[in-house]
Amino acid sequence: MSSRTREIRYEYIRWIKNLLDTSSDEYTATYDEDRTVIGIDIGVGASCIYPLLGSASRPKWRFGGTDIDSKNLEFAAQNIKLNGLQNRIRLKQVDPSGPIIALDTLGIKQADFVMCNPPFYRSKEDMAEAAANKDKPPSAVCTGAEVEMICEDGDLGFVLRMVEEGRRLKDSVQWYSSMLGKLSSVTAIVAKLKEIGVNNWALTALQAGKVTKRWAVAWSYGDMRPRNDVARGNLTNKEILPFPTDFTIRNLQPDKGAIRSSLGQILQPLDMECKREESNNAVLCLAKGDVWSRAARRKKAKEATQAEEIEEDEDPALVVRVTMLHANGESGKAQDILAGVMPTDAPRTLEASAPFSPPDFATKWLAGDLGPPSDNPADDQHNFENSIRRAFSLKHNDTYVYHAVMSVRLAQVQSAVDAAVSGEAPGLRRWYFEGGGGGAGEGGKGAQPIEPPPQPDISAYTSIFNPQTDTSKSLKAFASNAKKNSIRSRVAKNLTSKRHYPSTDTTGTPVPPIPRAKTLPAHIACNPYLSFWAWTCQHLQWCGPDSSTSSVKHSHPLLPILYHHFGCVCPTHEALSIIKHVADGGKRPVIDLGSGNGYWTWMLRRYGVQDVWAVDNGDSVWRTMWVGDTVQMDGGKFLREFGRGGQQGSSRSKNTKGGSNEKPGVKGEEDTSGAKSAVLLLVYPQVTTQFTVSALEEYKGDTICVAGTQNENRFTGFREESFEEWMRRERPGFEKVVQTPLPSFAGKDEALFVWRRYG
């Protein structure tokens, strides 16, 4: 299976996720990690790719898969076993003359979705003709078996059969869906849906690169409509698009207060229940019945004393989500919409015993009340579990599951830490090998684990990132004091060979060295991630990445905990100062795209960067959120809208202690859409999806900062090429001006890159 084929498969399953998330009967429009989902894959194939992708990314998803070919099912079963998903994926062989949507055969009464990648061709001749008519040669070799590629009437006939079966099954499936190979087939399916009275459908185009393109259609007999961008995707064919569910009213009033007043005058007289949504910065309005017609309003006025509240067990007749947008497309606060109705936005930690407040956290950290694990057994935070639990007010019997590179609970991680210390699990501390590289606990062919580095060498490595040291001088000292052929010498060679810090950039602008912090003001002294990271280095016996780290295949259970509470990579004084410098001393906006839990945004604001925008599409759930004003939006769309019509986010008021005040745009003289005025920050960008590619295509500014991997050890999709190689290929108009190491978690090799547009 080619990389483009895999990418289209991923985009299809991602679209299904968005369909379910934005049409949930909980009206959340976000991923509900507690929801059990049953999916059916028609024609599962030998790879079983869709059930594997869905199950791997969403722990509570279950799949039933059908196929008419026994050989396909045999290989699919092997793939399921290799991935340990036998309890979550069930396979059944079906008769080609029987039902396509085989609920009874699978023993499923109710399914959340059906998906299908049908045979596209009517015959071998049809397949040959399609190949001959292509303008360009195929980008990958077709590996599909004949039963997967050909059926009577092709994909259109196949999906029309699904439509007919759905008429009988109706609400037994929430969403019926299928991929299609031709836009004309999509048009025919939509026409059929309209003919039989189905008015709830969704469409999207699935594309990998500039060549391979497919379409997907989904339909439902339920009332829950998906979000507008999910239902209408990136298609422009108005005759086939579903009715929009998103309407924007522009220039309603000249200021925020007037807008709030107008909305209040509209909503207050209506018999509606209003609920504030933290995740969407919106207010959800639920109507029990007709409250919008003139007759209903007259009746309401006449019988005001008899108005009833919405029953808990009664489905509302209409649900409306109201969000106020600033001119640059960013969500306003929900309290701006209905002042005084709901509490203000705030950072949070899920399933905590007390609210999470970053300013209070910083105060306690600087006072020494919170900190990383201590060496004193009498201290109540002497182990990792206790220090995390105390820092984030977690319950003593905490059972939260942290999903990242693996799925773990906090108590399980502490057990792994204890096992490594006692010697019961020595593989959890093996990071360095001779003769071929290797990984924690494996080593690779011919590789032998070697003695871990001594504690002084580990301390020397972590001190490189101390804000009171000069990074360049610390690296030189780290190398010069290393014993010949030691792990420390190998690490020093790797880090110094990759560091790139010239005196000027491509425009001739000086790039001054970042001075060490002679004193430690609060915004520099409080970097809790750095302290926890330094502790992990000592515990895991890790003194940094060497040239063989790209062979490391495993991580450690500590990593998901740090990911959820702090983020994917740890910022440093040098990195934050560099970003502030390229943002003209913090005067230019910085867009933290794919901001995750907002830790980098929080730190940059503390460093005096006046205008930092945290933007994330919300695909991932983070246990701790450090900022409360993350814009939940597709990255490409945000960049496309940022600055449009002369609106720039250049004077947003920020609380440099980590809080956030209101964020109005400022009217400028020219159109700066595409974020021309802003610095783009990408923290651990993913290249296995379109998120990074589309974001870079939309960005029209001149400076990109990237915090991520600097080797090819498979993290975030960089398996066969480094990020630098990928960037040079995808964005040849940019040139690297800075590359400097970041604190690397055991088994990883991380750095900050700065790229400037030239020409």
mmCIF file with all atom_site columns, C-alpha atoms in Angstrom, residues 638-749:
data_model
loop_
_atom_site.group_PDB
_atom_site.id
_atom_site.type_symbol
_atom_site.label_atom_id
_atom_site.label_alt_id
_atom_site.label_comp_id
_atom_site.label_asym_id
_atom_site.label_entity_id
_atom_site.label_seq_id
_atom_site.pdbx_PDB_ins_code
_atom_site.Cartn_x
_atom_site.Cartn_y
_atom_site.Cartn_z
_atom_site.occupancy
_atom_site.B_iso_or_equiv
_atom_site.pdbx_formal_charge
_atom_site.auth_seq_id
_atom_site.auth_comp_id
_atom_site.auth_asym_id
_atom_site.auth_atom_id
_atom_site.pdbx_PDB_model_num
ATOM 1   C CA . PHE A 1 638 ? -7.188  29.890 10.457 1.00 0.00 ? 638 PHE A CA 1
ATOM 2   C CA . LEU A 1 639 ? -4.103  31.002 8.522  1.00 0.00 ? 639 LEU A CA 1
ATOM 3   C CA . ARG A 1 640 ? -6.181  31.733 5.441  1.00 0.00 ? 640 ARG A CA 1
ATOM 4   C CA . GLU A 1 641 ? -8.483  34.012 7.461  1.00 0.00 ? 641 GLU A CA 1
ATOM 5   C CA . PHE A 1 642 ? -5.897  35.598 9.761  1.00 0.00 ? 642 PHE A CA 1
ATOM 6   C CA . GLY A 1 643 ? -5.449  39.232 8.749  1.00 0.00 ? 643 GLY A CA 1
ATOM 7   C CA . ARG A 1 644 ? -8.043  39.147 5.969  1.00 0.00 ? 644 ARG A CA 1
ATOM 8   C CA . GLY A 1 645 ? -9.503  42.510 5.078  1.00 0.00 ? 645 GLY A CA 1
ATOM 9   C CA . GLY A 1 646 ? -6.828  44.445 6.934  1.00 0.00 ? 646 GLY A CA 1
ATOM 10  C CA . GLN A 1 647 ? -7.636  42.836 10.266 1.00 0.00 ? 647 GLN A CA 1
ATOM 11  C CA . GLN A 1 648 ? -4.583  41.819 12.241 1.00 0.00 ? 648 GLN A CA 1
ATOM 12  C CA . GLY A 1 649 ? -4.300  40.277 15.646 1.00 0.00 ? 649 GLY A CA 1
ATOM 13  C CA . SER A 1 650 ? -1.420  42.530 16.592 1.00 0.00 ? 650 SER A CA 1
ATOM 14  C CA . SER A 1 651 ? -2.668  44.248 19.724 1.00 0.00 ? 651 SER A CA 1
ATOM 15  C CA . ARG A 1 652 ? -4.387  41.556 21.680 1.00 0.00 ? 652 ARG A CA 1
ATOM 16  C CA . SER A 1 653 ? -4.248  42.188 25.415 1.00 0.00 ? 653 SER A CA 1
ATOM 17  C CA . LYS A 1 654 ? -2.442  39.430 27.264 1.00 0.00 ? 654 LYS A CA 1
ATOM 18  C CA . ASN A 1 655 ? -1.735  38.675 30.872 1.00 0.00 ? 655 ASN A CA 1
ATOM 19  C CA . THR A 1 656 ? 1.940   37.722 30.842 1.00 0.00 ? 656 THR A CA 1
ATOM 20  C CA . LYS A 1 657 ? 1.459   35.511 33.849 1.00 0.00 ? 657 LYS A CA 1
ATOM 21  C CA . GLY A 1 658 ? -0.405  33.054 31.699 1.00 0.00 ? 658 GLY A CA 1
ATOM 22  C CA . GLY A 1 659 ? -3.952  34.339 31.704 1.00 0.00 ? 659 GLY A CA 1
ATOM 23  C CA . SER A 1 660 ? -5.790  35.860 28.774 1.00 0.00 ? 660 SER A CA 1
ATOM 24  C CA . ASN A 1 661 ? -7.859  38.974 28.358 1.00 0.00 ? 661 ASN A CA 1
ATOM 25  C CA . GLU A 1 662 ? -10.002 40.037 25.403 1.00 0.00 ? 662 GLU A CA 1
ATOM 26  C CA . LYS A 1 663 ? -8.538  39.645 21.930 1.00 0.00 ? 663 LYS A CA 1
ATOM 27  C CA . PRO A 1 664 ? -9.837  42.217 19.412 1.00 0.00 ? 664 PRO A CA 1
ATOM 28  C CA . GLY A 1 665 ? -8.325  42.574 15.966 1.00 0.00 ? 665 GLY A CA 1
ATOM 29  C CA . VAL A 1 666 ? -6.804  45.906 14.915 1.00 0.00 ? 666 VAL A CA 1
ATOM 30  C CA . LYS A 1 667 ? -7.731  47.511 11.647 1.00 0.00 ? 667 LYS A CA 1
ATOM 31  C CA . GLY A 1 668 ? -4.759  47.972 9.315  1.00 0.00 ? 668 GLY A CA 1
ATOM 32  C CA . GLU A 1 669 ? -4.127  49.505 5.926  1.00 0.00 ? 669 GLU A CA 1
ATOM 33  C CA . GLU A 1 670 ? -3.636  46.373 3.841  1.00 0.00 ? 670 GLU A CA 1
ATOM 34  C CA . ASP A 1 671 ? -4.873  42.824 3.478  1.00 0.00 ? 671 ASP A CA 1
ATOM 35  C CA . THR A 1 672 ? -2.506  40.613 5.481  1.00 0.00 ? 672 THR A CA 1
ATOM 36  C CA . SER A 1 673 ? -4.430  37.366 5.043  1.00 0.00 ? 673 SER A CA 1
ATOM 37  C CA . GLY A 1 674 ? -2.408  34.185 5.185  1.00 0.00 ? 674 GLY A CA 1
ATOM 38  C CA . ALA A 1 675 ? -0.847  35.463 8.426  1.00 0.00 ? 675 ALA A CA 1
ATOM 39  C CA . LYS A 1 676 ? 1.682   37.596 6.542  1.00 0.00 ? 676 LYS A CA 1
ATOM 40  C CA . SER A 1 677 ? 2.288   39.631 9.670  1.00 0.00 ? 677 SER A CA 1
ATOM 41  C CA . ALA A 1 678 ? 2.783   36.683 12.009 1.00 0.00 ? 678 ALA A CA 1
ATOM 42  C CA . VAL A 1 679 ? 5.459   34.183 12.990 1.00 0.00 ? 679 VAL A CA 1
ATOM 43  C CA . LEU A 1 680 ? 4.269   30.591 12.596 1.00 0.00 ? 680 LEU A CA 1
ATOM 44  C CA . LEU A 1 681 ? 5.151   28.160 15.413 1.00 0.00 ? 681 LEU A CA 1
ATOM 45  C CA . LEU A 1 682 ? 4.693   24.413 14.887 1.00 0.00 ? 682 LEU A CA 1
ATOM 46  C CA . VAL A 1 683 ? 5.348   22.199 17.906 1.00 0.00 ? 683 VAL A CA 1
ATOM 47  C CA . TYR A 1 684 ? 5.856   18.593 16.784 1.00 0.00 ? 684 TYR A CA 1
ATOM 48  C CA . PRO A 1 685 ? 4.111   18.947 13.396 1.00 0.00 ? 685 PRO A CA 1
ATOM 49  C CA . GLN A 1 686 ? 2.531   15.799 11.991 1.00 0.00 ? 686 GLN A CA 1
ATOM 50  C CA . VAL A 1 687 ? 3.340   14.972 8.362  1.00 0.00 ? 687 VAL A CA 1
ATOM 51  C CA . THR A 1 688 ? 1.228   11.815 8.113  1.00 0.00 ? 688 THR A CA 1
ATOM 52  C CA . THR A 1 689 ? -1.889  13.990 7.655  1.00 0.00 ? 689 THR A CA 1
ATOM 53  C CA . GLN A 1 690 ? -2.765  17.096 5.661  1.00 0.00 ? 690 GLN A CA 1
ATOM 54  C CA . PHE A 1 691 ? -2.649  19.360 8.743  1.00 0.00 ? 691 PHE A CA 1
ATOM 55  C CA . THR A 1 692 ? 0.987   20.466 8.333  1.00 0.00 ? 692 THR A CA 1
ATOM 56  C CA . VAL A 1 693 ? 0.987   20.474 4.534  1.00 0.00 ? 693 VAL A CA 1
ATOM 57  C CA . SER A 1 694 ? -2.175  22.580 4.263  1.00 0.00 ? 694 SER A CA 1
ATOM 58  C CA . ALA A 1 695 ? -0.968  24.953 6.971  1.00 0.00 ? 695 ALA A CA 1
ATOM 59  C CA . LEU A 1 696 ? 2.322   25.607 5.180  1.00 0.00 ? 696 LEU A CA 1
ATOM 60  C CA . GLU A 1 697 ? 0.470   26.106 1.905  1.00 0.00 ? 697 GLU A CA 1
ATOM 61  C CA . GLU A 1 698 ? -1.735  28.773 3.487  1.00 0.00 ? 698 GLU A CA 1
ATOM 62  C CA . TYR A 1 699 ? 1.010   30.573 5.436  1.00 0.00 ? 699 TYR A CA 1
ATOM 63  C CA . LYS A 1 700 ? 2.136   33.721 3.595  1.00 0.00 ? 700 LYS A CA 1
ATOM 64  C CA . GLY A 1 701 ? 4.471   35.076 6.268  1.00 0.00 ? 701 GLY A CA 1
ATOM 65  C CA . ASP A 1 702 ? 8.264   34.952 6.346  1.00 0.00 ? 702 ASP A CA 1
ATOM 66  C CA . THR A 1 703 ? 9.229   33.066 9.529  1.00 0.00 ? 703 THR A CA 1
ATOM 67  C CA . ILE A 1 704 ? 8.486   29.501 10.614 1.00 0.00 ? 704 ILE A CA 1
ATOM 68  C CA . CYS A 1 705 ? 9.665   28.113 13.965 1.00 0.00 ? 705 CYS A CA 1
ATOM 69  C CA . VAL A 1 706 ? 9.467   24.356 14.443 1.00 0.00 ? 706 VAL A CA 1
ATOM 70  C CA . ALA A 1 707 ? 10.044  22.406 17.657 1.00 0.00 ? 707 ALA A CA 1
ATOM 71  C CA . GLY A 1 708 ? 10.361  18.748 16.762 1.00 0.00 ? 708 GLY A CA 1
ATOM 72  C CA . THR A 1 709 ? 12.532  15.805 15.844 1.00 0.00 ? 709 THR A CA 1
ATOM 73  C CA . GLN A 1 710 ? 15.884  16.220 14.097 1.00 0.00 ? 710 GLN A CA 1
ATOM 74  C CA . ASN A 1 711 ? 16.337  12.580 13.103 1.00 0.00 ? 711 ASN A CA 1
ATOM 75  C CA . GLU A 1 712 ? 14.361  9.912  11.240 1.00 0.00 ? 712 GLU A CA 1
ATOM 76  C CA . ASN A 1 713 ? 13.248  7.635  14.078 1.00 0.00 ? 713 ASN A CA 1
ATOM 77  C CA . ARG A 1 714 ? 9.577   7.532  12.964 1.00 0.00 ? 714 ARG A CA 1
ATOM 78  C CA . PHE A 1 715 ? 8.188   10.108 15.443 1.00 0.00 ? 715 PHE A CA 1
ATOM 79  C CA . THR A 1 716 ? 5.523   12.266 13.708 1.00 0.00 ? 716 THR A CA 1
ATOM 80  C CA . GLY A 1 717 ? 6.031   10.404 10.461 1.00 0.00 ? 717 GLY A CA 1
ATOM 81  C CA . PHE A 1 718 ? 9.692   11.214 9.801  1.00 0.00 ? 718 PHE A CA 1
ATOM 82  C CA . ARG A 1 719 ? 10.803  7.674  9.053  1.00 0.00 ? 719 ARG A CA 1
ATOM 83  C CA . GLU A 1 720 ? 12.916  7.865  5.912  1.00 0.00 ? 720 GLU A CA 1
ATOM 84  C CA . GLU A 1 721 ? 13.896  11.516 5.920  1.00 0.00 ? 721 GLU A CA 1
ATOM 85  C CA . SER A 1 722 ? 14.607  14.180 8.505  1.00 0.00 ? 722 SER A CA 1
ATOM 86  C CA . PHE A 1 723 ? 12.402  17.193 9.068  1.00 0.00 ? 723 PHE A CA 1
ATOM 87  C CA . GLU A 1 724 ? 15.013  19.374 7.406  1.00 0.00 ? 724 GLU A CA 1
ATOM 88  C CA . GLU A 1 725 ? 14.990  17.184 4.269  1.00 0.00 ? 725 GLU A CA 1
ATOM 89  C CA . TRP A 1 726 ? 11.181  17.208 4.263  1.00 0.00 ? 726 TRP A CA 1
ATOM 90  C CA . MET A 1 727 ? 11.055  20.991 4.656  1.00 0.00 ? 727 MET A CA 1
ATOM 91  C CA . ARG A 1 728 ? 13.533  21.593 1.845  1.00 0.00 ? 728 ARG A CA 1
ATOM 92  C CA . ARG A 1 729 ? 11.460  19.377 -0.449 1.00 0.00 ? 729 ARG A CA 1
ATOM 93  C CA . GLU A 1 730 ? 8.038   20.767 0.527  1.00 0.00 ? 730 GLU A CA 1
ATOM 94  C CA . ARG A 1 731 ? 9.002   24.428 1.017  1.00 0.00 ? 731 ARG A CA 1
ATOM 95  C CA . PRO A 1 732 ? 12.012  25.242 -1.181 1.00 0.00 ? 732 PRO A CA 1
ATOM 96  C CA . GLY A 1 733 ? 11.350  28.970 -0.764 1.00 0.00 ? 733 GLY A CA 1
ATOM 97  C CA . PHE A 1 734 ? 12.446  28.802 2.882  1.00 0.00 ? 734 PHE A CA 1
ATOM 98  C CA . GLU A 1 735 ? 15.972  28.502 4.219  1.00 0.00 ? 735 GLU A CA 1
ATOM 99  C CA . LYS A 1 736 ? 17.047  27.252 7.629  1.00 0.00 ? 736 LYS A CA 1
ATOM 100 C CA . VAL A 1 737 ? 18.622  30.009 9.733  1.00 0.00 ? 737 VAL A CA 1
ATOM 101 C CA . VAL A 1 738 ? 18.700  28.349 13.168 1.00 0.00 ? 738 VAL A CA 1
ATOM 102 C CA . GLN A 1 739 ? 18.831  24.778 14.492 1.00 0.00 ? 739 GLN A CA 1
ATOM 103 C CA . THR A 1 740 ? 19.571  24.256 18.153 1.00 0.00 ? 740 THR A CA 1
ATOM 104 C CA . PRO A 1 741 ? 18.944  21.285 20.444 1.00 0.00 ? 741 PRO A CA 1
ATOM 105 C CA . LEU A 1 742 ? 15.966  21.030 22.774 1.00 0.00 ? 742 LEU A CA 1
ATOM 106 C CA . PRO A 1 743 ? 15.704  18.774 25.844 1.00 0.00 ? 743 PRO A CA 1
ATOM 107 C CA . SER A 1 744 ? 15.213  15.312 24.350 1.00 0.00 ? 744 SER A CA 1
ATOM 108 C CA . PHE A 1 745 ? 13.205  12.652 26.136 1.00 0.00 ? 745 PHE A CA 1
ATOM 109 C CA . ALA A 1 746 ? 14.908  9.239  26.319 1.00 0.00 ? 746 ALA A CA 1
ATOM 110 C CA . GLY A 1 747 ? 15.024  7.700  22.842 1.00 0.00 ? 747 GLY A CA 1
ATOM 111 C CA . LYS A 1 748 ? 14.328  10.970 21.011 1.00 0.00 ? 748 LYS A CA 1
ATOM 112 C CA . ASP A 1 749 ? 16.372  13.713 19.352 1.00 0.00 ? 749 ASP A CA 1
#
